[in-house]
Coordinates of C-alpha atoms (C1' of nucleotides) in Angstrom, one line a residue:
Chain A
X262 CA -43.6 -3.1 28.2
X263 CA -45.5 -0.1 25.7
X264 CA -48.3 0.8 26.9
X265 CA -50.8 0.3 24.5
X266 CA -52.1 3.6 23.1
X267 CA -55.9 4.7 25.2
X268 CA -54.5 2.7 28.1
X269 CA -54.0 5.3 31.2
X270 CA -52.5 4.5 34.3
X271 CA -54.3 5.2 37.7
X272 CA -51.8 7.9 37.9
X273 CA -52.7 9.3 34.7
X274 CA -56.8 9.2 34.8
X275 CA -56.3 10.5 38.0
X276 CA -54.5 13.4 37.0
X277 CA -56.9 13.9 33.8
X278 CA -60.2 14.0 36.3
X279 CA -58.3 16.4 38.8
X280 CA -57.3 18.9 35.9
X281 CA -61.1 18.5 34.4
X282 CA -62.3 19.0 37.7
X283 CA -60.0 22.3 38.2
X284 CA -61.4 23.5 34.7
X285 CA -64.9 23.0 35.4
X286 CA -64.1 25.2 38.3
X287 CA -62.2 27.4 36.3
X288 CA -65.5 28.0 33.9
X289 CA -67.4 29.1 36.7
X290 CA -66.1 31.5 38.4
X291 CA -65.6 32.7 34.4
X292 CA -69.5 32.4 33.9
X293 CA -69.8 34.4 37.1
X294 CA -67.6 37.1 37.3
X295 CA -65.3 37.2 34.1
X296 CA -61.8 35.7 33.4
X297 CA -60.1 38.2 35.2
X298 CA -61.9 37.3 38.7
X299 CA -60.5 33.8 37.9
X300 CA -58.1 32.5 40.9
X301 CA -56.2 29.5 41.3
X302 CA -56.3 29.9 44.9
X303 CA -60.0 30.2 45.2
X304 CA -60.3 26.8 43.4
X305 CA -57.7 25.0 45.2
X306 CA -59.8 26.0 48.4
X307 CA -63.1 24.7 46.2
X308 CA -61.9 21.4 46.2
X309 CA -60.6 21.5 49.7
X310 CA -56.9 21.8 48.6
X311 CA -54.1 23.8 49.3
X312 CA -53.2 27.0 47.0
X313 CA -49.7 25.4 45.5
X314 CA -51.0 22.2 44.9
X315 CA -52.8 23.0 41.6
X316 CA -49.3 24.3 40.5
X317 CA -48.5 20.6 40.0
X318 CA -51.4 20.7 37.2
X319 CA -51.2 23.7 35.9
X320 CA -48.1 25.4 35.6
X321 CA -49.2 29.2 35.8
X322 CA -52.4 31.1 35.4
X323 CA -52.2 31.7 31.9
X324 CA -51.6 28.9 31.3
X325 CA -54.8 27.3 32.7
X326 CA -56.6 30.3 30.7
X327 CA -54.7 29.1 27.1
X328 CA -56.1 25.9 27.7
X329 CA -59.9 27.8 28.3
X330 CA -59.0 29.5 24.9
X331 CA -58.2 26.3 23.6
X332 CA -61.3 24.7 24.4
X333 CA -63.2 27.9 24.1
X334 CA -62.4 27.8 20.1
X335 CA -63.0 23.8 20.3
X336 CA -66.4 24.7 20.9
X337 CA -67.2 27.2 19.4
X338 CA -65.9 25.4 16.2
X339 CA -68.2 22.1 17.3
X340 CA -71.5 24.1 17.1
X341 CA -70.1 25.6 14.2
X342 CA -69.6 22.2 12.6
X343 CA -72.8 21.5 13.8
X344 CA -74.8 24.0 12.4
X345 CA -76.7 23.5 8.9
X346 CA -73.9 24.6 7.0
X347 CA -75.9 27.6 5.1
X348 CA -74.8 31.4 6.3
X349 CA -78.1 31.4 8.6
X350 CA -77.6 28.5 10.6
X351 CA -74.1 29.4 10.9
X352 CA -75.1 32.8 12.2
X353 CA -77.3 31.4 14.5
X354 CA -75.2 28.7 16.1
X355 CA -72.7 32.0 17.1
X356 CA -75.1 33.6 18.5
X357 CA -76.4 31.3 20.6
X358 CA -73.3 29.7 21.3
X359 CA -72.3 33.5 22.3
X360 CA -75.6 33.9 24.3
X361 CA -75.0 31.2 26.5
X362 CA -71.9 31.9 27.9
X363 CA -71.3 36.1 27.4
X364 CA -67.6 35.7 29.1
X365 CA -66.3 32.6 27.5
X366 CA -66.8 34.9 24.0
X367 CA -64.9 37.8 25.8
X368 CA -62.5 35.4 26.1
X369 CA -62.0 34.5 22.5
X370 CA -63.1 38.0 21.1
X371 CA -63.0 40.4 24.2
X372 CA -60.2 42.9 24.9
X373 CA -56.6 41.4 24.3
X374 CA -54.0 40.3 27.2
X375 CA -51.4 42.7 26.3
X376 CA -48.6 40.0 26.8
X377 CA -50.5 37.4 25.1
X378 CA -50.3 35.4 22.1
X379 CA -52.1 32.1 20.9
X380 CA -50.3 28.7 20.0
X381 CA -50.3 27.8 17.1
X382 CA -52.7 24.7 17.4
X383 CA -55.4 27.9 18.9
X384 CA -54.9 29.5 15.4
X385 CA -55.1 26.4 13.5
X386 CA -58.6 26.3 14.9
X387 CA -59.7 29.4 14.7
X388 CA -58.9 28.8 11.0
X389 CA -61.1 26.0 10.6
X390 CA -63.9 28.1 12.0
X391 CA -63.3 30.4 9.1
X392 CA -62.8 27.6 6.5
X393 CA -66.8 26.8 7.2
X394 CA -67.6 30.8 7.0
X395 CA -65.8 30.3 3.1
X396 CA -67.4 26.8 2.6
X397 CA -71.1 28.7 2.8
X398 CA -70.5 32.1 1.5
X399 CA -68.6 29.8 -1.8
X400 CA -71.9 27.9 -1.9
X401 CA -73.8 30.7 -2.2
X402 CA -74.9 31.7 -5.6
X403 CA -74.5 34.8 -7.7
X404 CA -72.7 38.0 -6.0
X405 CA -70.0 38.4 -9.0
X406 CA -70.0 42.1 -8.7
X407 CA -66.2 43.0 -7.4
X408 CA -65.5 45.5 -5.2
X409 CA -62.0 47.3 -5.1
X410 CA -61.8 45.8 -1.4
X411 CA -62.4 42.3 -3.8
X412 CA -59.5 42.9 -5.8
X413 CA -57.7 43.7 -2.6
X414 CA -58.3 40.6 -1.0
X415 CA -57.8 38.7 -4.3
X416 CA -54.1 39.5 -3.9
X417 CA -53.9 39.0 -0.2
X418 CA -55.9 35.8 0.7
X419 CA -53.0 33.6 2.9
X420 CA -55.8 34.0 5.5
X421 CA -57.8 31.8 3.3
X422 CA -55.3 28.5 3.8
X423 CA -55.6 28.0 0.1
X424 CA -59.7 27.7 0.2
X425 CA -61.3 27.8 -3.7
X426 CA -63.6 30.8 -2.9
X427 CA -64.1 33.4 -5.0
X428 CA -63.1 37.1 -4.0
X429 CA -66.7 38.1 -3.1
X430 CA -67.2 35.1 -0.9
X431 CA -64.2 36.2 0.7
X432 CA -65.4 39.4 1.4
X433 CA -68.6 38.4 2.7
X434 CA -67.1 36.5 5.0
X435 CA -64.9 38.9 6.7
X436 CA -68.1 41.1 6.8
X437 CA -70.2 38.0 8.4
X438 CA -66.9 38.0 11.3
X439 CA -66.9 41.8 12.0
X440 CA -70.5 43.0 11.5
X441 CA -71.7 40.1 14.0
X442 CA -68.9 40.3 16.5
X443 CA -69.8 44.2 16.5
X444 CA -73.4 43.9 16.9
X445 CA -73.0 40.7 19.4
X446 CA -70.0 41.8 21.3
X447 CA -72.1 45.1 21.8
X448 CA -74.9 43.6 22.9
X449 CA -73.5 41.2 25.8
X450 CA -71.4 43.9 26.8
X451 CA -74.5 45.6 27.8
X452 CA -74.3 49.1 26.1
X453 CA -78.2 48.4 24.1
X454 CA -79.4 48.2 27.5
X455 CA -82.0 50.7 27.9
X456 CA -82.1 51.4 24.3
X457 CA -85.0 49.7 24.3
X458 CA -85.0 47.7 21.2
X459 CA -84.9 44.5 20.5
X460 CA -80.8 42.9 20.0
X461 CA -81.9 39.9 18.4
X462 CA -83.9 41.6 15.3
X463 CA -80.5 44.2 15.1
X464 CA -78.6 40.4 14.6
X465 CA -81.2 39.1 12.2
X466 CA -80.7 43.0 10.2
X467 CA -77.3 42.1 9.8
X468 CA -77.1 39.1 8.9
X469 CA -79.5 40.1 6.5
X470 CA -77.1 42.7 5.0
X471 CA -74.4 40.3 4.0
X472 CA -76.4 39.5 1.2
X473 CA -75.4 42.6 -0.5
Chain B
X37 CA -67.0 85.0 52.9
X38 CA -68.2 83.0 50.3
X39 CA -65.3 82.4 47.3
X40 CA -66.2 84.2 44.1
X41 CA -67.0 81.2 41.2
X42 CA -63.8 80.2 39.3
X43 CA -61.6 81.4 42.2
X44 CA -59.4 78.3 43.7
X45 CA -57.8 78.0 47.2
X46 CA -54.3 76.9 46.7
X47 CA -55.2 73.8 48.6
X48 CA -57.6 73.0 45.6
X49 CA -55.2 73.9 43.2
X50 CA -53.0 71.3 44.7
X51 CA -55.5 68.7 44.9
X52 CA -56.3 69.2 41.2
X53 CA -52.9 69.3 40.0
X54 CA -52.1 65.7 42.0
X55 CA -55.0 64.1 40.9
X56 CA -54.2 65.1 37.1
X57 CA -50.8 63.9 37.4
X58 CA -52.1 60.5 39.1
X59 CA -54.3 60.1 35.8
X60 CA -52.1 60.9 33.5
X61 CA -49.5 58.1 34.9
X62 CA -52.6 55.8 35.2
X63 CA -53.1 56.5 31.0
X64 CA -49.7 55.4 30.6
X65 CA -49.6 52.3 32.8
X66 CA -53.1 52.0 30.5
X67 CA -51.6 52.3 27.5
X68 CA -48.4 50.3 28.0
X69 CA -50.3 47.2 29.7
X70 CA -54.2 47.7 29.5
X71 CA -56.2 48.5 32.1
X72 CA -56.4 45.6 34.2
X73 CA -52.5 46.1 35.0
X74 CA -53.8 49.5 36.3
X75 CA -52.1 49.9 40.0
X76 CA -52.6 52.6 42.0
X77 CA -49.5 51.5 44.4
X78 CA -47.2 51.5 40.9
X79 CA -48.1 54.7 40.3
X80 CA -47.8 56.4 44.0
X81 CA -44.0 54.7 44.0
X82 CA -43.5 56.5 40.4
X83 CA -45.0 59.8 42.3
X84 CA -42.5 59.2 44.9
X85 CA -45.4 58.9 47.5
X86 CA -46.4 55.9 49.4
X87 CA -49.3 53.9 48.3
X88 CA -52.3 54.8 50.7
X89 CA -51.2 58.5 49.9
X90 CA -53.5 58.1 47.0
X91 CA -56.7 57.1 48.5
X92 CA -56.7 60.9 49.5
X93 CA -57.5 61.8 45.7
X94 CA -59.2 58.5 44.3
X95 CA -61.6 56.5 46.8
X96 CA -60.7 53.2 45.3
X97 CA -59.6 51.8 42.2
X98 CA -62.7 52.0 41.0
X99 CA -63.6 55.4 40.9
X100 CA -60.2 56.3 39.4
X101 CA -61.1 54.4 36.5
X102 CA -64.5 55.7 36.4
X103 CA -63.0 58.6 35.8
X104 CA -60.6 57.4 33.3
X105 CA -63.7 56.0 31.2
X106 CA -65.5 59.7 31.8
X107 CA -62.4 61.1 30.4
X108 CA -62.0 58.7 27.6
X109 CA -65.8 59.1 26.6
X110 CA -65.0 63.0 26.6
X111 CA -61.8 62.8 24.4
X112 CA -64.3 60.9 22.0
X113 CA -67.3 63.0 22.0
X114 CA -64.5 65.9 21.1
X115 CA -62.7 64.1 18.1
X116 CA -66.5 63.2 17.0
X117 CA -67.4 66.8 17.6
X118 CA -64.6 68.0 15.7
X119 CA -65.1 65.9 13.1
X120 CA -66.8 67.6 9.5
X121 CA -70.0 66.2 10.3
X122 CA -70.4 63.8 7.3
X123 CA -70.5 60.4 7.6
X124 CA -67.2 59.5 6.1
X125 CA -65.5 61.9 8.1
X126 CA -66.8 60.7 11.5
X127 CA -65.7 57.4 11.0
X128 CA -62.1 58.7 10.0
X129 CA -62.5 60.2 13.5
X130 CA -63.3 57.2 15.0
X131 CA -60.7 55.4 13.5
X132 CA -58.3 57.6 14.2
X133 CA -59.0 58.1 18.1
X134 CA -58.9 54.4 18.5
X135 CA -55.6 53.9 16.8
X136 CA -54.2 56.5 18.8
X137 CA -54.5 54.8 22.1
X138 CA -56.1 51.1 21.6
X139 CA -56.4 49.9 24.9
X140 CA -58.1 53.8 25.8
X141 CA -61.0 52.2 23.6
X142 CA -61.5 48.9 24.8
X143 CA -61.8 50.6 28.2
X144 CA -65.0 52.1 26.8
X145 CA -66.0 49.4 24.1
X146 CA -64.2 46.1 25.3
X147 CA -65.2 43.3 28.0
X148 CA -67.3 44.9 30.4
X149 CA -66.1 44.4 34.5
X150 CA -69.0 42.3 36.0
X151 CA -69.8 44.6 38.7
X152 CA -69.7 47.9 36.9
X153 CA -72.3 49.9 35.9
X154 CA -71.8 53.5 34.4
X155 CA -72.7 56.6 36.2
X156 CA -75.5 58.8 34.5
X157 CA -73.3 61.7 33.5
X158 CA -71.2 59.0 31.1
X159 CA -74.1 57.8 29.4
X160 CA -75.2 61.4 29.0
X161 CA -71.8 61.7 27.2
X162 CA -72.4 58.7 25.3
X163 CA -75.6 59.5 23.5
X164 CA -74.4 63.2 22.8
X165 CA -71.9 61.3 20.3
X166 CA -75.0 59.4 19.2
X167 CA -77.2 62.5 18.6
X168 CA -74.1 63.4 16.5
X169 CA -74.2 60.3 14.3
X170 CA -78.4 60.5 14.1
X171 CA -77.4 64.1 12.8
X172 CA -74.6 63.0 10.3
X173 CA -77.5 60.2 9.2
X174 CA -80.6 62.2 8.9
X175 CA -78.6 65.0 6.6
X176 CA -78.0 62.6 4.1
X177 CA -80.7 62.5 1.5
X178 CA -82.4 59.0 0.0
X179 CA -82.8 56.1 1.5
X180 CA -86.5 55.6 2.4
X181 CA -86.6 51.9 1.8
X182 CA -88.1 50.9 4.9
X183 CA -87.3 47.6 6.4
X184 CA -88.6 45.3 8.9
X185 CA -86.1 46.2 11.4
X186 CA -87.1 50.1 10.7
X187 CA -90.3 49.2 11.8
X188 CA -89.2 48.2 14.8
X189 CA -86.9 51.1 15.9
X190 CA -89.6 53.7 14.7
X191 CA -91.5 52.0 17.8
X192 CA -88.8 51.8 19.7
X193 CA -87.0 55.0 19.5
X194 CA -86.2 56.0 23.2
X195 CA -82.7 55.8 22.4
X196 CA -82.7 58.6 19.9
X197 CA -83.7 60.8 23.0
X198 CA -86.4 62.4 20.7
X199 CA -83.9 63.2 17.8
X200 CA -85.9 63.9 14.8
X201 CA -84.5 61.2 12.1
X202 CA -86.8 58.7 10.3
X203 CA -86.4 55.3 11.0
X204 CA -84.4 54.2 8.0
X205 CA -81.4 57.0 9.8
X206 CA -82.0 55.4 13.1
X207 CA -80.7 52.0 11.3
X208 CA -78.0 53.3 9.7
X209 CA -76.3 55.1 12.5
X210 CA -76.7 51.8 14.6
X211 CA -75.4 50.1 11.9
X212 CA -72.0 52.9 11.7
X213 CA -71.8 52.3 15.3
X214 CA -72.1 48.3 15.2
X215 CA -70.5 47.2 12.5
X216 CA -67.4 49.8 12.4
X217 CA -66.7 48.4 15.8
X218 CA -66.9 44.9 14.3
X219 CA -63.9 45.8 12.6
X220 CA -62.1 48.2 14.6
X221 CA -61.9 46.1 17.7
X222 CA -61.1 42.9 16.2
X223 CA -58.4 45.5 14.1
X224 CA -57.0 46.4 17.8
X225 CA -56.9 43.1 19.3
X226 CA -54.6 41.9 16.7
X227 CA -57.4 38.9 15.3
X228 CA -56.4 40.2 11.8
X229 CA -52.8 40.2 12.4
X230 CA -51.3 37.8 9.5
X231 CA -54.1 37.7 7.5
X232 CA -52.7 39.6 5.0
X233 CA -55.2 42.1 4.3
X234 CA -55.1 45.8 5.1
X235 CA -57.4 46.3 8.1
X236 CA -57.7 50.3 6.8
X237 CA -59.2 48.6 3.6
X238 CA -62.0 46.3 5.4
X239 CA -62.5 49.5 7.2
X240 CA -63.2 51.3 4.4
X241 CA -65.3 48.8 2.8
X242 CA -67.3 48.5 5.8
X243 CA -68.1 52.1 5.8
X244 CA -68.8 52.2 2.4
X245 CA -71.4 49.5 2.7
X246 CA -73.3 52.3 5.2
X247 CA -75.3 53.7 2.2
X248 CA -77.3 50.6 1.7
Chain C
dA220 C1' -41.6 -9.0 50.3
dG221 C1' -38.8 -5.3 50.4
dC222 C1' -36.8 -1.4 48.5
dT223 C1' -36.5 2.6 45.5
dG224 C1' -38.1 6.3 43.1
dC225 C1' -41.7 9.1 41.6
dC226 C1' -45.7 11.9 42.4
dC227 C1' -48.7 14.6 45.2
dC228 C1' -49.6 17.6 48.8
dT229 C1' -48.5 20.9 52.6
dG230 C1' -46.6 24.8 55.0
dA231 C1' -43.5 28.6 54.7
dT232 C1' -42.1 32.4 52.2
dA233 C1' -41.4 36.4 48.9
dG234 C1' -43.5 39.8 46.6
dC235 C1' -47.3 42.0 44.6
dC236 C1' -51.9 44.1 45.1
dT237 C1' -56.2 47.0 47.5
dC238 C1' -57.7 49.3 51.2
dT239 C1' -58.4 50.7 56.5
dA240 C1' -56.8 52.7 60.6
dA241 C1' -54.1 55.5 63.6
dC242 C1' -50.9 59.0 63.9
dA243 C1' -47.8 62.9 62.7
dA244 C1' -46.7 66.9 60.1
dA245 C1' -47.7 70.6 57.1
dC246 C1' -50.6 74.2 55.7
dC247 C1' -54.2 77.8 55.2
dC248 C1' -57.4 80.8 57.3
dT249 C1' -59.0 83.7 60.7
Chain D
dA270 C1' -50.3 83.0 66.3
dG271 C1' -53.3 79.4 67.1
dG272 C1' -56.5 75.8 65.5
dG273 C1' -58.9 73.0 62.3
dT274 C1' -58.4 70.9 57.9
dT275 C1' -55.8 68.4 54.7
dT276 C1' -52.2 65.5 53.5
dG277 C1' -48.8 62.5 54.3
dT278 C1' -46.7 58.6 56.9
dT279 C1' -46.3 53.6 58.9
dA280 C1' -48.6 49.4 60.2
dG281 C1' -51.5 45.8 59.1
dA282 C1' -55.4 42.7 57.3
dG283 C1' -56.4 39.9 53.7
dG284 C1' -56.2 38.8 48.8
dC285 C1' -53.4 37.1 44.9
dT286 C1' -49.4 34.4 42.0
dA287 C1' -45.6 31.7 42.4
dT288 C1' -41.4 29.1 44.4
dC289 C1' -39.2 25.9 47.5
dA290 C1' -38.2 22.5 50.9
dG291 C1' -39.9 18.6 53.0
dG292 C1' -43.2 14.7 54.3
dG293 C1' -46.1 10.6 52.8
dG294 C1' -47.9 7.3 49.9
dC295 C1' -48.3 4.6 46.0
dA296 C1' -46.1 1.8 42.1
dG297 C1' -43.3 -0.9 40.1
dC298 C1' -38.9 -3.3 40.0
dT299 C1' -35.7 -6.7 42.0

DNA sequence: AGCTGCCCCTGATAGCCTCTAACAAACCCT
DNA sequence: AGGGTTTGTTAGAGGCTATCAGGGGCAGCT
């Protein structure tokens, strides 16, 4: 007989707690020493199994990582979704969702895999992340003046998935993306320590700017 | 008798000659695949040596790509140097050097390796091309709208290393560094690939938005 | 209840890697 | 020409990813 749908078998929640569990794992030896310290057989021994056996769960190393990516993005698009909605709150919510875990945002936004290359259901979310970046910067008043970079991106917005925003919300976005990843990404890389100032008013500066 | 300065024992001209052949094949196993595919038993079979041969010229892995990020921070202090001295023409520089050789600059600008910590001579390199920027910065006339966050780096100016800008120049070259690398390295690791727009544009546009 | 088939796990193995240790050969200097 | 230094070798420990063959146990079907 079907199954009905949200019915698992033993076999099946079984399988779903030991992949969580391997995940879990997974994080933290990401939290502690990046994703490229990360080791299947280290975790197998974790949880007091033997190094092939995890193969039966995940098929290869990358692909336990795509699935960090994966729900790397998922929550980095929850807090997003959770944040006011205004271009503040939204930059906020990155930061501190960036703040809290320094390697799972090198893992969305660090240095490339050279081989690599995200599904298509990755994108799709990273995309939704960006719809929310247009929803506030369209809501946002005034800021008519176009630049030639607006006409630019007037005639090249397939990045936009067919959102209403005007060119200069468009542009503002883009700016929000790349002048916080470069003053964030800078930061928990570790190259202002010692500077001595402070990384959080250098954030707050820049978010500032994107009201230009 | 003591060797005259400059003066080199064939021995040491040997030594010198291996260990710039073992980093230039290390550049190009860089290049191709990034440094974490960096192997020092790849490139010893590609020497036609054996693999602990190397360990005579390079400690560890380590300190071969210490070297490889002094080297890298070199090349970019020279293109910076070379550069006119303007602010638009430093930031062609940049551009430029980090096209030329992507994963060279997310060795010195990407995800940081948990354990590593730069030697003193590389920072020293480091701020030189800093100094550079404070110079390109406090040559430019205007701009004595003094912010919060001015404030704040006129008290906390260590960085500078006692360069003589005003505060509002101290911004703005943080801001050149910050938010050109905002785009540049999501440029490099592909994140605007099918977007549409032309990176060199955003680019542009971000450096234009430096006279604020 | 018994049987059958699937799923999970183990140990062995191949092939990479870094890095150490012991030993042999080449070389430069005196 | 001899002797110490430097450079290379092989062997090996210990790590990793990944594959494969085989043993057990659970589940569901007859």
């Amino acid at each position: 007989m079907a199954r009905t749908a949200g019915t698992e078998t033993p076999r099946e929640r079984y399988r779903a707690q030991v992949r969580a569990e391997v995940k879990e794992r997974a994080w933290g030896q990401i939290a502690a020493a990046g994703a490229s310290a990360l080791s299947l057989n280290a975790i197998a021994r974790q949880m007091g199994m033997s190094g092939p056996a995890l193969y039966r769960y995940f098929g290869s190393r990358d692909e336990l990582i795509t699935e960090l990516i994966r729900d790397a993005y998922r929550s980095l698009a929850d807090a997003v979704r959770a944040a006011d909605g205004d271009v503040a709150s939204l930059a906020h919510a990155l930061r501190a969702w960036a703040l809290a875990d320094p390697h799972r945002y090198f893992l969305l936004y660090g240095t490339p895999v050279p081989g690599y290359h995200a599904p298509d259901d990755i994108t799709a979310i990273a995309s939704e992340i960006m719809a929310r970046l247009l929803d506030a910067f369209a809501a946002l008043p005034g800021g008519d003046a176009e630049t030639p970079f607006d006409a630019h991106l007037a005639e090249h917005r397939e990045w936009a998935d067919g959102h209403p925003a005007p060119p200069p919300a468009l542009r503002r976005a883009l700016a929000f993306w790349t002048r916080l990843h470069g003053a964030l990404s800078l930061e928990l890389a570790g190259h202002f320590a010692g500077m001595g100032f402070d990384p959080a008013l250098l954030f707050a500066a820049e978010l500032e700017s994107l009201g230009d």
